[in-house]
Coordinates of C-alpha atoms in Angstrom, one line a residue:
M1004 CA 36.3 9.4 7.4
S1005 CA 38.9 6.8 7.9
R1006 CA 39.2 3.7 5.6
P1007 CA 36.5 1.1 6.4
S1008 CA 37.7 -1.8 8.4
T1009 CA 38.1 -5.2 6.8
R1010 CA 34.8 -6.4 8.2
F1011 CA 32.9 -3.7 6.3
I1012 CA 34.7 -4.6 3.1
A1013 CA 34.0 -8.3 3.6
A1014 CA 30.3 -7.6 4.2
T1015 CA 30.1 -5.9 0.8
Q1016 CA 31.9 -8.7 -0.9
I1017 CA 29.3 -11.2 0.3
F1018 CA 26.6 -9.4 -1.8
R1019 CA 26.1 -10.8 -5.2
S1020 CA 26.0 -8.7 -8.3
P1021 CA 22.6 -7.9 -9.8
A1022 CA 23.5 -10.1 -12.8
S1023 CA 23.5 -13.1 -10.5
C1024 CA 19.9 -12.4 -9.3
S1025 CA 18.4 -14.5 -12.1
E1026 CA 20.9 -17.3 -11.2
R1027 CA 19.5 -17.3 -7.6
Q1028 CA 16.1 -18.2 -9.0
T1029 CA 17.4 -21.4 -10.5
R1030 CA 19.9 -22.5 -7.8
P1031 CA 19.0 -23.6 -4.3
S1032 CA 19.6 -21.0 -1.6
E1033 CA 21.8 -23.6 0.2
D1034 CA 24.4 -23.2 -2.6
F1035 CA 24.6 -19.4 -1.9
D1036 CA 24.7 -20.0 1.8
L1037 CA 27.7 -22.4 1.3
E1038 CA 29.4 -19.8 -1.0
A1039 CA 28.9 -17.0 1.6
I1040 CA 30.3 -19.2 4.4
E1041 CA 33.3 -20.2 2.3
L1042 CA 34.0 -16.5 1.4
A1043 CA 33.6 -15.5 5.1
R1044 CA 36.1 -18.3 6.0
K1045 CA 38.6 -17.1 3.5
L1046 CA 38.3 -13.5 4.8
G1047 CA 38.7 -14.7 8.3
I1048 CA 35.3 -13.5 9.5
A1049 CA 33.4 -16.8 9.5
D1050 CA 32.9 -16.6 13.3
K1051 CA 31.1 -13.2 12.7
I1052 CA 28.6 -14.4 10.1
H1053 CA 25.4 -16.1 11.0
L1054 CA 23.1 -17.4 8.2
M1055 CA 19.9 -18.1 10.1
G1056 CA 17.5 -19.2 7.3
F1057 CA 13.8 -18.9 7.7
R1058 CA 12.6 -18.0 11.3
Q1059 CA 9.2 -17.6 12.9
P1060 CA 8.3 -15.7 15.0
I1061 CA 10.6 -13.0 13.7
A1062 CA 10.5 -10.7 16.7
P1063 CA 13.3 -12.3 18.8
C1064 CA 15.6 -12.6 15.8
M1065 CA 14.9 -9.2 14.3
S1066 CA 15.3 -7.5 17.7
G1067 CA 18.8 -9.0 17.9
V1068 CA 20.0 -7.7 14.5
D1069 CA 22.2 -4.7 14.6
I1070 CA 21.4 -3.5 11.0
L1071 CA 19.2 -4.9 8.3
L1072 CA 20.7 -4.7 4.8
V1073 CA 18.3 -4.9 1.9
P1074 CA 20.2 -5.1 -1.4
A1075 CA 17.0 -6.1 -3.3
I1076 CA 16.0 -4.4 -6.5
N1077 CA 12.6 -4.5 -8.1
E1078 CA 11.0 -5.4 -4.7
P1079 CA 7.5 -3.8 -4.8
F1080 CA 7.2 -3.4 -1.1
G1081 CA 9.3 -5.2 1.5
R1082 CA 7.4 -6.4 4.6
T1083 CA 10.8 -7.2 6.2
I1084 CA 11.8 -3.6 6.1
I1085 CA 8.6 -2.6 8.0
E1086 CA 9.1 -5.4 10.6
A1087 CA 12.7 -4.4 11.2
M1088 CA 11.6 -0.7 11.6
M1089 CA 8.9 -1.7 14.1
Y1090 CA 11.4 -3.6 16.2
G1091 CA 13.8 -0.7 16.2
T1092 CA 16.4 -2.3 13.8
P1093 CA 18.0 0.3 11.5
V1094 CA 17.6 -0.5 7.8
I1095 CA 19.9 0.2 4.9
A1096 CA 18.2 -0.5 1.6
T1097 CA 18.6 0.2 -2.1
D1098 CA 16.8 3.3 -3.3
H1099 CA 14.7 1.2 -5.6
G1100 CA 11.3 -0.4 -5.9
G1101 CA 9.1 0.1 -2.8
N1102 CA 11.9 0.8 -0.4
P1103 CA 11.6 4.6 -0.6
E1104 CA 7.9 4.3 0.4
A1105 CA 9.0 3.0 3.8
I1106 CA 12.3 4.7 4.4
E1107 CA 13.0 8.5 4.6
N1108 CA 16.7 8.6 3.8
G1109 CA 18.9 9.7 6.7
V1110 CA 15.8 9.9 9.0
T1111 CA 14.2 6.5 9.3
G1112 CA 17.0 4.5 7.7
F1113 CA 19.3 4.8 4.7
L1114 CA 18.7 4.4 1.0
V1115 CA 21.7 3.6 -1.1
E1116 CA 22.5 3.3 -4.8
P1117 CA 21.1 0.1 -6.3
E1118 CA 23.5 -2.4 -7.8
N1119 CA 26.4 -1.0 -5.8
P1120 CA 27.3 -3.1 -2.7
Q1121 CA 30.0 -0.6 -1.7
A1122 CA 27.2 2.0 -1.1
F1123 CA 26.2 0.1 2.0
V1124 CA 29.5 0.6 3.7
A1125 CA 29.3 4.3 4.8
P1126 CA 25.9 4.1 6.4
M1127 CA 26.8 0.8 8.0
E1128 CA 30.0 2.2 9.4
L1129 CA 28.1 5.4 10.6
L1130 CA 25.5 3.3 12.5
L1131 CA 28.1 0.9 14.0
K1132 CA 30.5 3.5 15.1
N1133 CA 28.0 6.1 16.3
A1134 CA 25.6 4.8 19.0
G1135 CA 23.7 8.1 19.1
E1136 CA 23.0 7.9 15.4
W1137 CA 22.0 4.2 15.7
K1138 CA 19.6 5.1 18.5
H1139 CA 18.1 8.1 16.6
I1140 CA 17.5 6.2 13.4
S1141 CA 16.1 3.2 15.3
E1142 CA 13.6 5.4 17.2
Q1143 CA 12.6 7.4 14.2
A1144 CA 12.1 4.3 12.2
R1145 CA 9.9 2.7 14.9
V1146 CA 7.8 5.8 15.3
S1147 CA 7.3 6.1 11.6
A1148 CA 6.5 2.4 11.0
L1149 CA 4.0 2.2 13.8
A1150 CA 2.3 5.5 12.7
T1151 CA 2.0 4.3 9.2
Y1152 CA 1.7 0.5 9.4
G1153 CA 0.7 -0.2 13.0
I1154 CA -2.6 -1.6 14.3
K1155 CA -4.2 1.8 14.8
P1156 CA -3.8 3.1 11.3
H1157 CA -4.8 -0.3 10.0
V1158 CA -8.0 -0.4 12.0
D1159 CA -8.7 3.3 11.2
G1160 CA -8.4 2.5 7.5
I1161 CA -10.8 -0.4 7.7
V1162 CA -13.3 1.6 9.7
S1163 CA -13.1 4.4 7.1
I1164 CA -13.9 2.0 4.3
Y1165 CA -17.0 0.7 6.2
Q1166 CA -18.1 4.3 6.9
R1167 CA -17.9 5.2 3.2
I1168 CA -19.9 2.1 2.3
L1169 CA -22.6 2.9 4.8
E1170 CA -22.7 6.6 3.7
R1171 CA -23.1 5.5 0.1
K1172 CA -25.8 3.0 1.0
A1173 CA -27.7 5.6 3.0
T1174 CA -27.6 8.2 0.2
D1175 CA -28.3 5.8 -2.7
G1176 CA -30.8 3.6 -0.9
E1177 CA -29.2 0.7 -2.7
Q1178 CA -26.8 -2.1 -1.9
H1179 CA -23.3 -1.8 -3.3
C1180 CA -20.9 -4.6 -3.8
V1181 CA -17.2 -4.0 -2.8
D1182 CA -14.5 -5.6 -4.8

């Protein structure tokens, strides 16, 4: 593979080191946004960076994202990952916390080494340079997310709980309280 272009290197430089994660909790997010914008300006890519802040509804924004990068560590389960997958946005996330529950590496997205921003470059480059791979990952992610977290599995799970409660009630002849 050829050397990554400047834009990929710049993208990895915008990530913060894990040591600064605790710092993020005590500083306003606007400070980090300003730092990211300043770094992008210095690297000559400011016109390519869009910091959008909180958005709702998410569908129009997420559908327009080429790739979702999730550098989080110790994240129990990322709803954003599932939303991205449902909208057909490929996800590259750290192989940590709840991320591996949602992503099958190389099939429904990519899992990369935590605490290593450079690890995001190769899968990012693959997806951006290979339209077929981008489409394949996007489709597989969407199918997987809908099959696991969509409306039908959710409703089926709730119905299953009610059926078990009713079966217990019928066999016990007593009322049971569900936590």
